[in-house]
Coordinates of C-alpha atoms in Angstrom, one line a residue:
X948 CA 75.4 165.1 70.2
X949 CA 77.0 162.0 70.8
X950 CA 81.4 161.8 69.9
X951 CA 81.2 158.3 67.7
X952 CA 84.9 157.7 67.9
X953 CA 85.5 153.8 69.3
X954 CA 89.6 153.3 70.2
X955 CA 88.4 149.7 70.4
X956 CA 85.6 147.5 70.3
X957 CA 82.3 148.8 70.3
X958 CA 81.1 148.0 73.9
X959 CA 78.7 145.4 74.1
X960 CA 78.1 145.3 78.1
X961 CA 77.0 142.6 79.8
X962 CA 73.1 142.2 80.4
X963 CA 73.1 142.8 84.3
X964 CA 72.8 146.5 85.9
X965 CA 76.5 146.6 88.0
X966 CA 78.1 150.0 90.1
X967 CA 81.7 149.3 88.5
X968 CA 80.6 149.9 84.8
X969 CA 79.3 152.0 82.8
X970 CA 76.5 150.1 81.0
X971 CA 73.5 151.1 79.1
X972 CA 71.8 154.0 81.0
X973 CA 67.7 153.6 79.9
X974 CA 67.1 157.0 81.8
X975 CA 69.1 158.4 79.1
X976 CA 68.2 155.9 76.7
X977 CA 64.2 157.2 77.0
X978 CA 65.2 160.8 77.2
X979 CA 67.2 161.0 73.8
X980 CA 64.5 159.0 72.0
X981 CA 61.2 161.1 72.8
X982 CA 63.7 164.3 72.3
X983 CA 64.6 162.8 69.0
X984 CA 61.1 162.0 68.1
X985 CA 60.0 165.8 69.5
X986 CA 62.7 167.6 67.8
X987 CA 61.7 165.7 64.3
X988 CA 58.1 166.9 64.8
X989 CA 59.3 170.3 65.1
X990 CA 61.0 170.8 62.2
X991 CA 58.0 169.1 60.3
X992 CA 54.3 171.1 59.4
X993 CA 52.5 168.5 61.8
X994 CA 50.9 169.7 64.9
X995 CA 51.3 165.8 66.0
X996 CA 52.2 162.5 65.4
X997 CA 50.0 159.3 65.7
X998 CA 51.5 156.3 65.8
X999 CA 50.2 152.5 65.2
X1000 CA 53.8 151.3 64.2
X1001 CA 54.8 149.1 67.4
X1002 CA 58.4 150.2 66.8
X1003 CA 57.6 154.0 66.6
X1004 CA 55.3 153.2 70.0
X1005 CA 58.2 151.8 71.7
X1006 CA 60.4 155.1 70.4
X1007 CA 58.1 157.3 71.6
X1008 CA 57.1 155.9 74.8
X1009 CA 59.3 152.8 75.7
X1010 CA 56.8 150.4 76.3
X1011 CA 56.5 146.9 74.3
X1012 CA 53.9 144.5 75.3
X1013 CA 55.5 141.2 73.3
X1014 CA 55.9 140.7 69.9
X1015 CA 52.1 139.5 69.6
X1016 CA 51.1 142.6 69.1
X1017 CA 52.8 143.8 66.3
X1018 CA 50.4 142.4 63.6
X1019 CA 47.3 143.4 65.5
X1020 CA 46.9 147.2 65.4
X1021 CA 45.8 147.3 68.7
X1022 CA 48.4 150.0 70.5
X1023 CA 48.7 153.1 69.4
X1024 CA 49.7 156.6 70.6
X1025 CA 49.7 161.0 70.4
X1026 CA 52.6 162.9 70.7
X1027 CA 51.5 166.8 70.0
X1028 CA 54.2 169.4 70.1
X1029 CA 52.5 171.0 73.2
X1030 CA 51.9 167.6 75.3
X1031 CA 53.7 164.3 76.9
X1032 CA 52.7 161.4 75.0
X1033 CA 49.4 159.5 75.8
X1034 CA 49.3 156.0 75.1
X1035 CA 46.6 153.6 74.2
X1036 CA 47.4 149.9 75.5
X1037 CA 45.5 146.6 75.0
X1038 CA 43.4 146.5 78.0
X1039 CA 45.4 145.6 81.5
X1040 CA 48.8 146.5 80.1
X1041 CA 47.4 150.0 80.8
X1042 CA 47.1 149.6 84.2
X1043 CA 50.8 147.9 84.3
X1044 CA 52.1 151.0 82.8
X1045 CA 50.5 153.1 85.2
X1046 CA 52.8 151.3 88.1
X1047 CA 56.2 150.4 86.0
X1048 CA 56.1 152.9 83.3
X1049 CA 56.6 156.2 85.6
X1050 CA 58.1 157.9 82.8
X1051 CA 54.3 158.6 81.6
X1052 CA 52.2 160.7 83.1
X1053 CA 49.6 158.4 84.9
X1054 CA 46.8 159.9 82.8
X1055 CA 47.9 158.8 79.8
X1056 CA 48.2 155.6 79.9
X1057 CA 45.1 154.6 79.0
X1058 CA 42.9 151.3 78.0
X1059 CA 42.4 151.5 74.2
X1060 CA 40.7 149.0 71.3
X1061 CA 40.2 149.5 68.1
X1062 CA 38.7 146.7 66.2
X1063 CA 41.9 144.2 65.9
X1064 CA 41.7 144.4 62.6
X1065 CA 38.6 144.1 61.8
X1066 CA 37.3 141.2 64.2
X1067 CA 34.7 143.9 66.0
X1068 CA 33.8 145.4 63.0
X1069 CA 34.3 148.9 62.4
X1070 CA 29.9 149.6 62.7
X1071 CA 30.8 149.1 66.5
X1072 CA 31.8 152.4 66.9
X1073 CA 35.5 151.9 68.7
X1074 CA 37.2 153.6 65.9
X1075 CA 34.9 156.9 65.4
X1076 CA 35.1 157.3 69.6
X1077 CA 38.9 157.0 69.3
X1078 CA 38.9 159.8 66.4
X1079 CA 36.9 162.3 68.5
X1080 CA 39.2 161.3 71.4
X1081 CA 42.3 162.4 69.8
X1082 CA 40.1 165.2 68.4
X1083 CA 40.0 166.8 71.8
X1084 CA 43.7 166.2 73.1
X1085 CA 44.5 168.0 69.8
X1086 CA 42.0 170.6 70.7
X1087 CA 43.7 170.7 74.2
X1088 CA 46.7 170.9 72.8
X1089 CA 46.1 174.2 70.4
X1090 CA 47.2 172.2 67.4
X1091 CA 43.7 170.6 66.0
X1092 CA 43.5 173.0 63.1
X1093 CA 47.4 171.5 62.3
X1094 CA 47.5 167.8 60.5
X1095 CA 48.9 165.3 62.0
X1096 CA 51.2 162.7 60.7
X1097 CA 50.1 159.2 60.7
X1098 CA 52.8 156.3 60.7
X1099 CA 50.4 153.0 59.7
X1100 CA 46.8 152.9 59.8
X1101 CA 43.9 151.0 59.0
X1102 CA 41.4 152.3 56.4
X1103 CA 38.7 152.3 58.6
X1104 CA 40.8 154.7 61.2
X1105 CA 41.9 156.5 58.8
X1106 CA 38.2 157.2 57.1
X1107 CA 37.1 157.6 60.9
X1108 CA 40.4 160.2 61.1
X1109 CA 38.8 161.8 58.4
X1110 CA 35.0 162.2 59.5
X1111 CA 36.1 163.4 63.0
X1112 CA 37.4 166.0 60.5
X1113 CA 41.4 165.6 61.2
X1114 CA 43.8 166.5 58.0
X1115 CA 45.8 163.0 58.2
X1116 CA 49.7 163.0 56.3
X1117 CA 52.6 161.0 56.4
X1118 CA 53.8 160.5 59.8
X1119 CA 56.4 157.6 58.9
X1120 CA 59.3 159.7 57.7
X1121 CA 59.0 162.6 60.7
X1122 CA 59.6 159.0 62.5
X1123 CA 62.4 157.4 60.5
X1124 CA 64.3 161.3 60.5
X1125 CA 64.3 161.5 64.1
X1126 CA 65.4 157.2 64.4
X1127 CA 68.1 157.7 61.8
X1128 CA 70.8 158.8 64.2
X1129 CA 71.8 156.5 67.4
X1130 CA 72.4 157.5 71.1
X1131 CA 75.5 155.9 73.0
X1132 CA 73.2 153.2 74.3
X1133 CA 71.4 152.6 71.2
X1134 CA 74.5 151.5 69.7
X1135 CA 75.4 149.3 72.9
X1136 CA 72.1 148.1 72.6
X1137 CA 72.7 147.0 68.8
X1138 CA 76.7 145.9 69.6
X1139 CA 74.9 143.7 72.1
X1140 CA 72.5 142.1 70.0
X1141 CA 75.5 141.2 67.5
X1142 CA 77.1 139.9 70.3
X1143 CA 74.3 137.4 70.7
X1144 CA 74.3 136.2 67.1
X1145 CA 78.0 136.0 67.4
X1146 CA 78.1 133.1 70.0
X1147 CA 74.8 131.9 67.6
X1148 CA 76.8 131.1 64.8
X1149 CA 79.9 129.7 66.6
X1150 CA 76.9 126.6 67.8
X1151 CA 76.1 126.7 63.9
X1152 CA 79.6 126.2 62.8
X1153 CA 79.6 123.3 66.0
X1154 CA 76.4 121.4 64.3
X1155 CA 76.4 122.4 60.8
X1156 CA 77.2 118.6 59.5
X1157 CA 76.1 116.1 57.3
X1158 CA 72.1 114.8 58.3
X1159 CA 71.0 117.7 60.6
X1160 CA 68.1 119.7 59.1
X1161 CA 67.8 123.4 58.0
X1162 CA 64.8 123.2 60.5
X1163 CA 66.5 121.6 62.9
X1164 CA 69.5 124.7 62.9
X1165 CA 67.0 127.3 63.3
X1166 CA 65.4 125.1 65.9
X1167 CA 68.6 125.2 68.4
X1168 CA 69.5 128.7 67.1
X1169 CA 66.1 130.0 68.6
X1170 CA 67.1 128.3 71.7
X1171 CA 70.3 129.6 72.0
X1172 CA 69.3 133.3 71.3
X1173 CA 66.8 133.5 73.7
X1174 CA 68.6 131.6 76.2
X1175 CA 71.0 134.5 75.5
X1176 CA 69.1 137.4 76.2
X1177 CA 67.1 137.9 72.6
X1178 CA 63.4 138.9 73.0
X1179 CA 62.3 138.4 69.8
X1180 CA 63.3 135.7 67.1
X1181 CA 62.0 137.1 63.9
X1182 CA 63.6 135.0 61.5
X1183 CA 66.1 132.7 60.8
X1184 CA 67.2 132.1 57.0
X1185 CA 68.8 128.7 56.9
X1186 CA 69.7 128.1 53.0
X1187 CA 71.6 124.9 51.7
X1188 CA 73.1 122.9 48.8
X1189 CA 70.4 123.3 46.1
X1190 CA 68.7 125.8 47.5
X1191 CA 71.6 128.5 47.7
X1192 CA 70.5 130.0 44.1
X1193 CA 68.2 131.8 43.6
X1194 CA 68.1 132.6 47.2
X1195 CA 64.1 131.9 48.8
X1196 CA 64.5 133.9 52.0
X1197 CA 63.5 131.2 53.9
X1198 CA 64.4 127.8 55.8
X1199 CA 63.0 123.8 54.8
X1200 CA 63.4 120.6 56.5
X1201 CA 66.3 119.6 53.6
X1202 CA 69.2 117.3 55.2
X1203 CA 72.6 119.0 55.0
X1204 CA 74.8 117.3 52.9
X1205 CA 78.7 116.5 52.6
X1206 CA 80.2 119.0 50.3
X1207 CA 76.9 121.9 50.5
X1208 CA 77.3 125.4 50.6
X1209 CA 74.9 127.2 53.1
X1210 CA 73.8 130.6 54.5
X1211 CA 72.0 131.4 57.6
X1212 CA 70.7 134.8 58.5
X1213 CA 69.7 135.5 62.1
X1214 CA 66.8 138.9 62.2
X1215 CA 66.2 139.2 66.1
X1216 CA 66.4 141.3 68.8
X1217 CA 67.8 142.5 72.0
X1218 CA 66.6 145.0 74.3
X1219 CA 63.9 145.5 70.6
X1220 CA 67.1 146.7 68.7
X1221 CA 67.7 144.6 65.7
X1222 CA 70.0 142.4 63.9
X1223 CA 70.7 141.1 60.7
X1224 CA 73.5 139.2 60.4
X1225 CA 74.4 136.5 57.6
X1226 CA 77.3 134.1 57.1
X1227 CA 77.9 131.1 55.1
X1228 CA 79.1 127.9 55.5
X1229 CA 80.9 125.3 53.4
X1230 CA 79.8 121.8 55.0
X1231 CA 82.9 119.7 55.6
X1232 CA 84.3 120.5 52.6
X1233 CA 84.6 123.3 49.3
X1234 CA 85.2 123.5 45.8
X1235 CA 86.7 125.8 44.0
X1236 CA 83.9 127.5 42.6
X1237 CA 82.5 127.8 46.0
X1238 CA 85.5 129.4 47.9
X1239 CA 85.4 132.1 44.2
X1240 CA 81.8 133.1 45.0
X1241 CA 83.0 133.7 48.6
X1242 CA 85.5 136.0 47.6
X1243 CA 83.8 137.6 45.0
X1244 CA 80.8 138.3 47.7
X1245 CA 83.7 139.3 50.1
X1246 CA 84.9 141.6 47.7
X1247 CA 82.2 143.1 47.3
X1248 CA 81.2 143.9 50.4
X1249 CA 84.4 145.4 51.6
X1250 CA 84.3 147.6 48.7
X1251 CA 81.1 149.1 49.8
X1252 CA 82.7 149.2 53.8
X1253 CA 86.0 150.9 52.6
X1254 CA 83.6 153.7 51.4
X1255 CA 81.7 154.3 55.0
X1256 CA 82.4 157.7 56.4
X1257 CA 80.1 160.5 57.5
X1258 CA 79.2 162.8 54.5
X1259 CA 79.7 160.0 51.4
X1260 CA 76.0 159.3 49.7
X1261 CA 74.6 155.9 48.9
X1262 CA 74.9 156.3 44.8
X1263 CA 78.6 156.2 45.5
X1264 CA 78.4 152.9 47.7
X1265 CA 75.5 151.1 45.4
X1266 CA 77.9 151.7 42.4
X1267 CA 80.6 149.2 43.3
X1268 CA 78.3 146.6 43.8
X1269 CA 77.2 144.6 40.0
X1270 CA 74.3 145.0 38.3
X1271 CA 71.4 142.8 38.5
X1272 CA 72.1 141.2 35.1
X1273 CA 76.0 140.8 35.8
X1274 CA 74.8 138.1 38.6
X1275 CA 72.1 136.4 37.0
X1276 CA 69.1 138.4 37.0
X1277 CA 66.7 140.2 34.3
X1278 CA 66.7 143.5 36.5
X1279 CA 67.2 145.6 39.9
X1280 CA 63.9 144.7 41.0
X1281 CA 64.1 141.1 40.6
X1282 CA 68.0 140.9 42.8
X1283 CA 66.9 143.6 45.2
X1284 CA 67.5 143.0 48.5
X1285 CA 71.1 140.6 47.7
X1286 CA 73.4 143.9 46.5
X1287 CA 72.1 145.4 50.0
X1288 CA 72.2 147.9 52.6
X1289 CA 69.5 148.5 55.5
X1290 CA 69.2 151.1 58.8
X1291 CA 69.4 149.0 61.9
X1292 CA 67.4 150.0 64.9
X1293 CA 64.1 148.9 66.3
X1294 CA 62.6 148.1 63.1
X1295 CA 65.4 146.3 60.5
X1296 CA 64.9 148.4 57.8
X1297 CA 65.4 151.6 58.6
X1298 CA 67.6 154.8 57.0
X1299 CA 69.5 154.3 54.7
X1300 CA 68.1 151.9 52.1
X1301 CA 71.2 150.9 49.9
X1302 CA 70.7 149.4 46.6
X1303 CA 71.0 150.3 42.8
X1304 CA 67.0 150.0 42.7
X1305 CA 66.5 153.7 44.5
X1306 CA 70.5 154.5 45.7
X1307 CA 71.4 155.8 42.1
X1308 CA 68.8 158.3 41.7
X1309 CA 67.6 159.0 45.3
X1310 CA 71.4 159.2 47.0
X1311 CA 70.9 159.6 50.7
X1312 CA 74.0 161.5 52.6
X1313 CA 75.9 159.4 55.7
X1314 CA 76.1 160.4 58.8
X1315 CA 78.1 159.3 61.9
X1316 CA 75.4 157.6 64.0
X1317 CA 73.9 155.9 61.8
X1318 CA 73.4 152.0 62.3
X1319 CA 73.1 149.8 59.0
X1320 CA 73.8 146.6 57.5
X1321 CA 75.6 145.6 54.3
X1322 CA 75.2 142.4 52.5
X1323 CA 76.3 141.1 49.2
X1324 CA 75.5 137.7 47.4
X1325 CA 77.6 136.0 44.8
X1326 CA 76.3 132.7 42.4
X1327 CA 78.7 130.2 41.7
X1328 CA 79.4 128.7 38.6
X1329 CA 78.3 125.2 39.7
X1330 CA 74.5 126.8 38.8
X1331 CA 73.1 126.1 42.7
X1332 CA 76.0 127.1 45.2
X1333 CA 76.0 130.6 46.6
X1334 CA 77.6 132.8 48.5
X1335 CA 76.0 135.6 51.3
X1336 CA 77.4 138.3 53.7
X1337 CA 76.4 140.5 55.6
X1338 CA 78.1 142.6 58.0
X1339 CA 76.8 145.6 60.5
X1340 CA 78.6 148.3 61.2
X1341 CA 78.2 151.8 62.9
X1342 CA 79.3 155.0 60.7
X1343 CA 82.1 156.7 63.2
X1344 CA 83.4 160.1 62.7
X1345 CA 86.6 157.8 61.9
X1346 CA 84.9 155.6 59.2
X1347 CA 83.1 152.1 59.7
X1348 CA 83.4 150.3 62.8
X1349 CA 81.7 146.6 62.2
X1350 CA 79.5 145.1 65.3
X1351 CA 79.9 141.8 63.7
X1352 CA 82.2 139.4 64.5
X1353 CA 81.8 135.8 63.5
X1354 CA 84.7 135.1 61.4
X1355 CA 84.3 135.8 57.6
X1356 CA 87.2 137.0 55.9
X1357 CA 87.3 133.8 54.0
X1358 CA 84.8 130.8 53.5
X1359 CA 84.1 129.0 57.0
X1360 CA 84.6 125.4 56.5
X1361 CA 82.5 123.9 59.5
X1362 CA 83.7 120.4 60.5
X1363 CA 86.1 120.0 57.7
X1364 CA 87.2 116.9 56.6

């Protein structure tokens, strides 16, 4: 187990491969993540996991083909407690693996297709040959008469599951218990990524002025982030002036204007490991009420960071933010997702979820490793300002240490007049 004590800074290592530094180590990196994913199985009644979830895949087997895939369904792979992992891959990408992926045995990488969600229909037969496939590794494996755990599936696998006569349960939380606690280089990996959305907002804060778009932000954030090493832009929130409240979770083409409050939230990733990352702007100038929703966010959010240490529980962090109705809103449902905390990883929500919609009565216990973000959001009294932050922070054996570090203390006044 890894000692999560940081003197410092949490590294976040340049991108090259060097002989004078210790950097991330992938080697390792693999190793820790399939023993993760094999210990989890192990202490579960599965004889195996199948997994459809392209961040699971990439757990299990470290192989990404491009964020196209990750709607489609089409990759999916068996990891029995008796057996490497075999992995099916969309067509060619096989065959890649087979040269660049030595990490897999060669004979299981294979050429898979399913359907693509439905576009060959299921009458074709793909699905029903892939269930009697994964019948007989399971039969190979001595674990057939075992169910296996199934992370996301689509009904016509899992009714083809079913007829090959496979006992399919929940696979997802085996998964999520063994991604739950990071390796040294997963958390260099996810230091890293913030480091990326770091240098993102400094250019916001550079061209967040009066006439430039919220489309036209995300537009030259994407190009920064990938220019920077990100392989994957998920999102990009870009919220202003009247906009700011309720918040849409979204961007527009509105024109910033002189005097506007706005929030940005960057989801990508580096290396697949994820951020999320908000901070808000005022736009040349403040009010009052503006720089009191700030602080009131602010305060907030540090509340819930003062309490970050291994063995605390998520009712006692959810508590200190305000109810939905103190805020503005008819219930927890309705504001979740503003009072907030999410697991970091390769997906970005992972363990633990943090609100007062499940924290209260499903408390969840910390533990150093774990990689999550907190966010709080705060109306102002002006009835369409707001204020959002959202910090990430790794839990230590020493308490919190934060990956994000874009000035936010206070409300960022970007090209004040």
């Amino acid at each position: 187990m890894a000692d999560y004590k940081y003197e410092g800074l949490v590294p976040a290592p340049g991108r090259m491969g060097v002989d004078f530094e210790e950097r991330v180590d992938f080697d390792r990196l693999r190793s820790y993540r399939l023993a993760r994913a094999r210990d989890a199985l192990a202490q579960s009644n599965l004889g195996a996991l199948l997994c459809f979830d392209v961040n699971n895949i990439r757990y299990i087997t470290s192989t990404q083909i491009g964020e196209w895939v990750r709607d489609k369904v089409c990759r999916y792979t068996l990891l029995t407690r008796n057996s490497e992992p075999v992995l099916w891959d969309f067509g060619s990408a096989a065959k890649h693996h087979r040269i660049y992926a030595p990490w897999l045995e060669p004979e299981n990488s294979r050429a898979g297709m399913l359907g693509l969600r439905g576009s060959v229909a299921p009458d074709a037969g793909f699905m029903d040959r892939a269930a009697l496939e994964i019948k007989g590794l399971l039969e190979d494996s001595g674990v057939v008469d075992a169910p296996i755990g199934v992370d996301i599936v689509e009904v016509p696998m899992m009714l083809a599951l079913k007829r090959a006569g496979i006992d399919v349960q929940d696979g997802q939380q085996v998964m999520l218990d063994a991604r739950q606690i990071k390796s040294k280089d997963e958390i260099m990996l996810l230091s890293s990524s913030a480091a990326i959305v770091d240098g993102t907002y400094q250019l916001i804060s550079e061209i967040l002025k009066p006439g430039i778009r919220e489309n036209e932000v995300v537009a030259q954030a994407n190009e920064f982030l990938y220019a920077a090493g990100s392989d994957d832009v998920e999102a990009i929130n870009a919220v202003s002036g009247e906009r700011c409240s309720p918040h849409p979770h979204n961007f527009s083409d509105r024109m910033i204007r002189p005097g506007d409050q706005a929030f940005f939230d960057i989801i990508q990733s580096y290396n697949g490991y994820r951020t999320c990352y908000y901070r808000t702007f005022g736009v040349g100038r403040a009010t009052q009420c503006q720089r009191d929703a700030y602080s009131k966010a602010r305060e907030w959010i540090d509340a819930a960071i003062d309490l970050i240490k291994p063995g605390v529980s998520t009712d006692q962090i959810a508590s200190v933010w305000p109810t939905a109705t103190d805020f503005g809103f008819s219930d927890e449902m309705e504001a979740f997702g503003l009072q907030f905390g999410h697991g970091l990883g390769l997906a970005l929500h992972e363990r633990p979820i943090i609100s007062r919609l499940n924290s209260l009565d499903h408390p969840f216990t910390l533990e150093a490793g774990m990689v999550f973000a907190l966010e709080t959001y705060c109306p102002a009294s002006d009835g369409y300002s707001a204020a959002r932050i959202e910090e990430e922070l790794v839990v230590t054996d020493d308490g919190a240490k934060v990956l994000t570090l874009f000035p936010a203390d206070e409300l960022f006044v970007a090209n004040e007049y």
